[in-house]
């Protein structure tokens, strides 16, 4: 089964695309693809067949998203918690990933044609070594494509992602790249596995479960959460259409909450900068200067912080690139 399906939409579906595109469209949708095993049970087939059908539905959904002009999709493919499932199921899911990632690499031409960048989010070191190597090859070969983005969360939980980001920040301070006062919400955001993506506009969970199950907890505070009863392998174009309609109906409220948060964050940063300048003056034993001199100190403080942050983020990028390149050379 190919990752990129170029199936035609039906007349009614094309009409549906036209109607929904008249309203504000999400840029990024995240999916918790739940209900594969219940689907398998319903169909009286093996659990793994349910997961295979789940993969087929993922490729179909990606095509719908493209037709709707949605350029970024994030999916929860395997949680760290899923390692607790039976060995047979875990091994089966790993084998599915192995096969599908090998296929993805064989489809490079198609990925290039459509400009698909594929990223894997999670603690990749928990995965079998050969899958890590496939992932490294996929990431390195598709990183320059930028028409659409597929983020696959594997060996992922949100708490692990946040803990990992905090560890990266601690490393930055330890290395002398950062000062503790540089740590802010916006910097934590840049240390998450999802740092290259805008936060999702919609989070969809199928199968009727109404939990987030440790998925994108940080990134979805202003997303439209849509819980749908349909089992993932039975997901349809019209389920997706309905979720987008729900987003559009709530668009103004979501936007307002997001804008208010951004304003607050800016204000918070300004307060932090002011406190730092005051502290610096205190340490130097100088008294507050005239407003112009104070403003210059404030600007200087910001510029230096920005420089430290850029150096730190570049060091993180290099660490990640080294990790991926080592995996690729070990597999050669
Ligand atoms: C949740 O349904 C689904 C999973 C844990 C696996 C999702 C994986 C896929 C859809 C395949 C994707 C594959 C690749 C290579 C990206 P469940 O098992 O929890 O089913 P249940 O809720 O009915 O028990
Ligand atoms: Mg489930």
Short mmCIF file of C-alpha atoms and ligand atoms in Angstrom, two decimals:
data_model
loop_
_atom_site.label_atom_id
_atom_site.label_comp_id
_atom_site.label_asym_id
_atom_site.label_seq_id
_atom_site.Cartn_x
_atom_site.Cartn_y
_atom_site.Cartn_z
CA UNK A 1 0.00 0.00 0.00
CA UNK A 2 1.50 3.31 -1.13
CA UNK A 3 1.78 6.24 1.30
CA UNK A 4 0.61 8.69 -1.32
CA UNK A 5 -2.71 7.78 -2.84
CA UNK A 6 -3.96 9.84 -5.67
CA UNK A 7 -7.54 8.65 -5.58
CA UNK A 8 -10.30 10.80 -6.99
CA UNK A 9 -12.85 12.33 -4.68
CA UNK A 10 -16.50 11.66 -5.51
CA UNK A 11 -18.68 14.46 -6.87
CA UNK A 12 -20.26 15.02 -3.42
CA UNK A 13 -16.90 15.01 -1.68
CA UNK A 14 -15.55 17.60 -4.13
CA UNK A 15 -18.63 19.68 -3.44
CA UNK A 16 -17.94 19.25 0.30
CA UNK A 17 -14.36 20.49 -0.21
CA UNK A 18 -15.64 23.58 -2.02
CA UNK A 19 -18.15 24.40 0.70
CA UNK A 20 -15.79 23.97 3.65
CA UNK A 21 -12.95 25.86 1.97
CA UNK A 22 -15.14 28.97 1.94
CA UNK A 23 -14.56 29.21 5.72
CA UNK A 24 -11.36 29.48 7.80
CA UNK A 25 -9.32 26.33 7.27
CA UNK A 26 -7.06 24.57 9.77
CA UNK A 27 -3.37 24.53 8.89
CA UNK A 28 -2.56 21.52 11.03
CA UNK A 29 -4.66 18.57 12.21
CA UNK A 30 -3.58 15.96 14.76
CA UNK A 31 -5.18 12.51 14.97
CA UNK A 32 -5.40 9.92 17.74
CA UNK A 33 -6.18 6.98 15.46
CA UNK A 34 -8.05 4.90 18.01
CA UNK A 35 -10.24 1.82 17.67
CA UNK A 36 -8.17 -0.51 15.45
CA UNK A 37 -8.58 -3.53 17.73
CA UNK A 38 -12.30 -3.00 18.27
CA UNK A 39 -12.63 -2.80 14.50
CA UNK A 40 -10.70 -6.09 14.18
CA UNK A 41 -12.96 -7.71 16.76
CA UNK A 42 -16.05 -6.45 14.94
CA UNK A 43 -14.76 -7.85 11.66
CA UNK A 44 -13.61 -11.08 13.37
CA UNK A 45 -10.07 -10.65 12.11
CA UNK A 46 -6.73 -10.54 13.96
CA UNK A 47 -5.73 -7.42 15.90
CA UNK A 48 -2.86 -6.81 13.52
CA UNK A 49 -5.24 -6.78 10.59
CA UNK A 50 -7.04 -3.96 12.42
CA UNK A 51 -3.76 -2.03 12.62
CA UNK A 52 -3.06 -2.70 8.91
CA UNK A 53 -6.50 -1.35 8.04
CA UNK A 54 -5.66 1.59 10.32
CA UNK A 55 -2.58 2.28 8.24
CA UNK A 56 -4.64 2.13 5.03
CA UNK A 57 -7.02 4.68 6.55
CA UNK A 58 -4.10 6.92 7.43
CA UNK A 59 -2.98 7.08 3.78
CA UNK A 60 -6.56 7.83 2.68
CA UNK A 61 -6.90 10.56 5.33
CA UNK A 62 -3.64 12.17 4.22
CA UNK A 63 -5.04 12.38 0.71
CA UNK A 64 -8.25 14.03 1.98
CA UNK A 65 -6.17 16.51 3.95
CA UNK A 66 -4.19 17.38 0.83
CA UNK A 67 -7.38 17.84 -1.19
CA UNK A 68 -8.62 20.18 1.55
CA UNK A 69 -5.38 22.18 1.44
CA UNK A 70 -4.30 21.07 4.93
CA UNK A 71 -0.52 20.95 4.76
CA UNK A 72 0.38 19.50 8.13
CA UNK A 73 -0.82 16.33 9.86
CA UNK A 74 0.41 14.73 13.08
CA UNK A 75 -0.58 11.18 14.04
CA UNK A 76 -0.23 9.14 17.21
CA UNK A 77 1.09 5.86 15.81
CA UNK A 78 2.64 4.29 18.91
CA UNK A 79 2.67 5.53 22.48
CA UNK A 80 5.36 4.64 25.04
CA UNK A 81 2.44 3.07 26.95
CA UNK A 82 1.81 0.75 23.98
CA UNK A 83 5.05 -1.11 24.81
CA UNK A 84 3.02 -2.65 27.66
CA UNK A 85 0.79 -4.53 25.19
CA UNK A 86 1.41 -8.21 24.45
CA UNK A 87 4.76 -9.05 22.84
CA UNK A 88 2.90 -10.39 19.80
CA UNK A 89 1.07 -7.10 19.26
CA UNK A 90 4.14 -4.90 19.90
CA UNK A 91 6.25 -7.01 17.54
CA UNK A 92 3.46 -6.92 14.96
CA UNK A 93 3.20 -3.12 15.15
CA UNK A 94 7.00 -2.82 14.85
CA UNK A 95 6.94 -5.09 11.81
CA UNK A 96 4.19 -2.94 10.29
CA UNK A 97 6.31 0.18 10.88
CA UNK A 98 9.37 -1.58 9.41
CA UNK A 99 7.47 -2.50 6.22
CA UNK A 100 5.77 0.87 5.81
CA UNK A 101 8.94 2.89 6.43
CA UNK A 102 10.86 0.72 3.93
CA UNK A 103 8.09 1.39 1.43
CA UNK A 104 8.21 5.09 2.21
CA UNK A 105 11.90 5.17 1.34
CA UNK A 106 11.19 3.34 -1.93
CA UNK A 107 8.69 6.07 -2.77
CA UNK A 108 11.20 8.89 -2.55
CA UNK A 109 10.39 10.16 -6.03
CA UNK A 110 6.76 10.52 -5.12
CA UNK A 111 7.65 12.26 -1.85
CA UNK A 112 9.82 14.70 -3.76
CA UNK A 113 7.12 15.29 -6.36
CA UNK A 114 4.61 16.19 -3.66
CA UNK A 115 7.22 17.88 -1.40
CA UNK A 116 6.36 15.72 1.61
CA UNK A 117 8.58 16.17 4.66
CA UNK A 118 8.23 13.30 7.16
CA UNK A 119 9.28 13.75 10.78
CA UNK A 120 9.20 11.25 13.63
CA UNK A 121 8.39 12.55 17.09
CA UNK A 122 9.23 10.57 20.22
CA UNK A 123 12.02 8.86 22.13
CA UNK A 124 13.38 7.02 19.10
CA UNK A 125 16.02 5.23 21.20
CA UNK A 126 13.21 3.02 22.57
CA UNK A 127 12.63 1.55 19.10
CA UNK A 128 14.49 -1.39 17.53
CA UNK A 129 17.79 -0.26 15.99
CA UNK A 130 16.82 -1.09 12.37
CA UNK A 131 13.63 1.00 12.67
CA UNK A 132 15.68 3.89 14.10
CA UNK A 133 17.92 3.61 11.03
CA UNK A 134 14.97 3.68 8.64
CA UNK A 135 13.61 6.71 10.47
CA UNK A 136 16.96 8.48 10.23
CA UNK A 137 17.08 7.89 6.47
CA UNK A 138 13.50 9.12 6.04
CA UNK A 139 14.11 12.27 8.08
CA UNK A 140 17.37 13.12 6.37
CA UNK A 141 16.04 12.55 2.85
CA UNK A 142 12.78 14.42 3.29
CA UNK A 143 13.92 17.29 5.53
CA UNK A 144 14.32 19.67 2.58
CA UNK A 145 10.79 19.12 1.24
CA UNK A 146 8.33 21.75 2.38
CA UNK A 147 4.99 21.51 0.59
CA UNK A 148 3.40 19.34 3.27
CA UNK A 149 4.44 17.81 6.56
CA UNK A 150 3.62 14.47 8.15
CA UNK A 151 4.64 14.05 11.79
CA UNK A 152 4.47 10.48 13.06
CA UNK A 153 4.54 10.14 16.85
CA UNK A 154 6.29 6.89 17.72
CA UNK A 155 7.46 5.83 21.19
CA UNK A 156 5.85 9.11 22.16
CA UNK A 157 4.11 10.56 25.17
CA UNK A 158 3.65 14.21 25.87
CA UNK A 159 5.10 13.96 29.36
CA UNK A 160 8.26 12.34 28.00
CA UNK A 161 8.45 15.05 25.32
CA UNK A 162 8.21 17.80 27.95
CA UNK A 163 10.72 16.07 30.28
CA UNK A 164 13.09 15.69 27.35
CA UNK A 165 12.73 19.40 26.51
CA UNK A 166 13.53 20.30 30.13
CA UNK A 167 16.62 18.04 30.02
CA UNK A 168 17.78 19.80 26.85
CA UNK A 169 17.39 23.17 28.58
CA UNK A 170 19.34 21.91 31.63
CA UNK A 171 22.06 20.74 29.22
CA UNK A 172 22.11 24.20 27.61
CA UNK A 173 22.59 25.86 31.00
CA UNK A 174 25.25 23.32 31.98
CA UNK A 175 27.15 23.97 28.74
CA UNK A 176 27.04 27.71 29.41
CA UNK A 177 24.95 28.31 26.29
CA UNK A 178 21.93 29.53 28.25
CA UNK A 179 21.24 31.42 31.44
CA UNK A 180 18.50 30.01 33.70
CA UNK A 181 16.52 33.23 33.15
CA UNK A 182 16.42 32.46 29.38
CA UNK A 183 13.99 29.61 30.06
CA UNK A 184 10.50 30.63 29.01
CA UNK A 185 7.38 29.01 27.59
CA UNK A 186 8.46 29.99 24.13
CA UNK A 187 11.89 28.38 24.58
CA UNK A 188 10.37 25.17 25.99
CA UNK A 189 8.20 25.15 22.87
CA UNK A 190 11.32 25.25 20.72
CA UNK A 191 12.83 22.26 22.56
CA UNK A 192 9.84 19.97 22.00
CA UNK A 193 9.97 17.23 19.37
CA UNK A 194 7.26 19.21 17.59
CA UNK A 195 9.36 22.41 17.48
CA UNK A 196 9.25 22.72 13.71
CA UNK A 197 5.45 22.70 13.47
CA UNK A 198 2.77 25.22 14.28
CA UNK A 199 0.50 23.96 17.05
CA UNK A 200 -2.44 21.89 15.75
CA UNK A 201 -5.69 23.72 15.08
CA UNK A 202 -7.75 20.56 15.52
CA UNK A 203 -7.14 17.39 17.51
CA UNK A 204 -9.35 14.50 16.47
CA UNK A 205 -9.74 11.31 18.49
CA UNK A 206 -11.78 8.48 17.08
CA UNK A 207 -13.48 5.49 18.73
CA UNK A 208 -15.56 7.45 21.24
CA UNK A 209 -12.82 7.72 23.90
CA UNK A 210 -12.74 11.23 25.35
CA UNK A 211 -9.18 11.35 26.72
CA UNK A 212 -5.99 12.83 25.33
CA UNK A 213 -3.88 9.85 26.46
CA UNK A 214 -0.72 11.90 26.90
CA UNK A 215 -0.77 13.21 23.32
CA UNK A 216 0.34 16.77 22.48
CA UNK A 217 -0.77 18.10 25.89
CA UNK A 218 1.42 21.19 25.54
CA UNK A 219 0.50 21.93 21.94
CA UNK A 220 -3.30 21.65 22.11
CA UNK A 221 -4.25 24.27 24.68
CA UNK A 222 -5.91 26.34 21.95
CA UNK A 223 -6.90 23.54 19.58
CA UNK A 224 -10.45 22.51 18.79
CA UNK A 225 -10.81 19.06 20.37
CA UNK A 226 -13.09 16.76 18.41
CA UNK A 227 -14.04 13.34 19.77
CA UNK A 228 -15.80 11.15 17.23
CA UNK A 229 -17.44 7.75 17.90
CA UNK A 230 -16.29 6.16 14.63
CA UNK A 231 -13.53 3.50 14.84
CA UNK A 232 -10.37 4.67 13.07
CA UNK A 233 -10.38 2.11 10.20
CA UNK A 234 -13.96 3.23 9.42
CA UNK A 235 -13.12 6.95 9.35
CA UNK A 236 -14.65 8.73 6.36
CA UNK A 237 -14.19 11.93 4.42
CA UNK A 238 -17.42 13.16 5.99
CA UNK A 239 -16.11 12.55 9.53
CA UNK A 240 -13.15 14.75 8.68
CA UNK A 241 -15.42 17.30 7.06
CA UNK A 242 -17.59 17.38 10.22
CA UNK A 243 -14.54 17.95 12.43
CA UNK A 244 -13.45 20.90 10.29
CA UNK A 245 -16.96 22.31 10.39
CA UNK A 246 -16.85 22.11 14.20
CA UNK A 247 -13.53 24.01 14.10
CA UNK A 248 -15.08 26.68 11.88
CA UNK A 249 -18.07 27.06 14.19
CA UNK A 250 -15.69 27.69 17.11
CA UNK A 251 -13.10 29.62 15.14
CA UNK A 252 -13.70 33.07 16.66
CA UNK A 253 -13.54 31.84 20.24
CA UNK A 254 -10.41 29.78 19.55
CA UNK A 255 -8.72 32.69 17.83
CA UNK A 256 -9.60 35.07 20.64
CA UNK A 257 -8.16 32.72 23.29
CA UNK A 258 -5.00 32.28 21.22
CA UNK A 259 -4.54 36.04 20.70
CA UNK A 260 -5.05 36.72 24.41
CA UNK A 261 -2.45 34.10 25.28
CA UNK A 262 0.10 35.59 22.84
CA UNK A 263 -0.46 39.06 24.31
CA UNK A 264 0.05 37.71 27.82
CA UNK A 265 3.22 35.93 26.79
CA UNK A 266 4.65 39.12 25.28
CA UNK A 267 3.80 41.04 28.44
CA UNK A 268 5.39 38.32 30.61
CA UNK A 269 8.59 38.44 28.56
CA UNK A 270 8.75 42.23 28.89
CA UNK A 271 8.34 41.95 32.67
CA UNK A 272 11.14 39.36 32.82
CA UNK A 273 13.45 41.58 30.77
CA UNK A 274 12.72 44.58 33.00
CA UNK A 275 13.46 42.50 36.12
CA UNK A 276 16.77 41.44 34.60
CA UNK A 277 17.81 45.01 33.82
CA UNK A 278 16.90 46.09 37.36
CA UNK A 279 18.92 43.19 38.77
CA UNK A 280 21.91 44.06 36.57
CA UNK A 281 21.85 47.68 37.70
CA UNK A 282 21.62 46.53 41.32
CA UNK A 283 24.61 44.25 40.89
CA UNK A 284 26.62 47.07 39.31
CA UNK A 285 25.60 49.33 42.17
CA UNK A 286 24.25 51.87 39.66
CA UNK A 287 21.10 53.79 40.23
CA UNK A 288 18.28 53.69 37.63
CA UNK A 289 19.33 55.84 34.70
CA UNK A 290 17.30 58.13 32.52
CA UNK A 291 14.55 56.41 30.48
CA UNK A 292 16.58 56.43 27.25
CA UNK A 293 19.58 54.72 28.84
CA UNK A 294 17.24 52.26 30.53
CA UNK A 295 15.61 51.44 27.18
CA UNK A 296 19.03 50.81 25.66
CA UNK A 297 19.92 48.42 28.46
CA UNK A 298 16.64 46.63 27.89
CA UNK A 299 17.37 46.28 24.17
CA UNK A 300 20.88 45.06 24.89
CA UNK A 301 19.55 42.46 27.33
CA UNK A 302 17.09 41.21 24.68
CA UNK A 303 19.68 41.08 21.91
CA UNK A 304 22.10 39.09 24.08
CA UNK A 305 19.38 36.68 25.12
CA UNK A 306 18.33 36.19 21.51
CA UNK A 307 21.93 35.46 20.55
CA UNK A 308 22.32 32.87 23.33
CA UNK A 309 19.04 31.24 22.33
CA UNK A 310 20.00 31.03 18.66
CA UNK A 311 23.37 29.44 19.53
CA UNK A 312 21.64 26.97 21.85
CA UNK A 313 19.03 26.01 19.26
CA UNK A 314 21.73 25.51 16.65
CA UNK A 315 23.60 23.24 19.09
CA UNK A 316 20.38 21.23 19.58
CA UNK A 317 19.92 20.92 15.80
CA UNK A 318 23.50 19.69 15.45
CA UNK A 319 22.95 17.11 18.21
CA UNK A 320 19.86 15.80 16.43
CA UNK A 321 21.58 15.76 13.01
CA UNK A 322 24.60 13.90 14.50
CA UNK A 323 22.27 11.34 16.07
CA UNK A 324 20.52 10.72 12.73
CA UNK A 325 23.72 10.70 10.67
CA UNK A 326 25.38 8.19 13.03
CA UNK A 327 22.37 5.90 12.63
CA UNK A 328 22.56 6.13 8.85
CA UNK A 329 26.29 5.45 8.72
CA UNK A 330 25.91 2.49 11.10
CA UNK A 331 23.40 0.95 8.68
CA UNK A 332 25.60 1.46 5.57
C1 LIG B 1 -5.00 2.58 18.51
O1 LIG B 1 -6.03 1.60 18.38
C2 LIG B 1 -4.00 2.42 17.46
C3 LIG B 1 -2.69 2.11 17.65
C4 LIG B 1 -2.11 1.90 18.99
C5 LIG B 1 -1.78 1.97 16.51
C6 LIG B 1 -2.02 2.97 15.42
C7 LIG B 1 -1.25 2.57 14.26
C8 LIG B 1 -1.67 2.67 12.99
C9 LIG B 1 -2.96 3.23 12.58
C10 LIG B 1 -0.76 2.22 11.93
C11 LIG B 1 0.18 3.33 11.62
C12 LIG B 1 1.40 2.76 11.09
C13 LIG B 1 2.48 3.48 10.76
C14 LIG B 1 3.63 2.76 10.22
C15 LIG B 1 2.54 4.95 10.89
P1 LIG B 1 -6.11 0.51 19.53
O2 LIG B 1 -5.07 -0.54 19.25
O3 LIG B 1 -5.98 1.20 20.85
O4 LIG B 1 -7.53 -0.11 19.34
P2 LIG B 1 -8.68 -0.20 20.46
O5 LIG B 1 -8.84 1.17 21.03
O6 LIG B 1 -9.88 -0.67 19.72
O7 LIG B 1 -8.20 -1.20 21.48
MG1 LIG B 2 -7.33 2.28 22.01
#
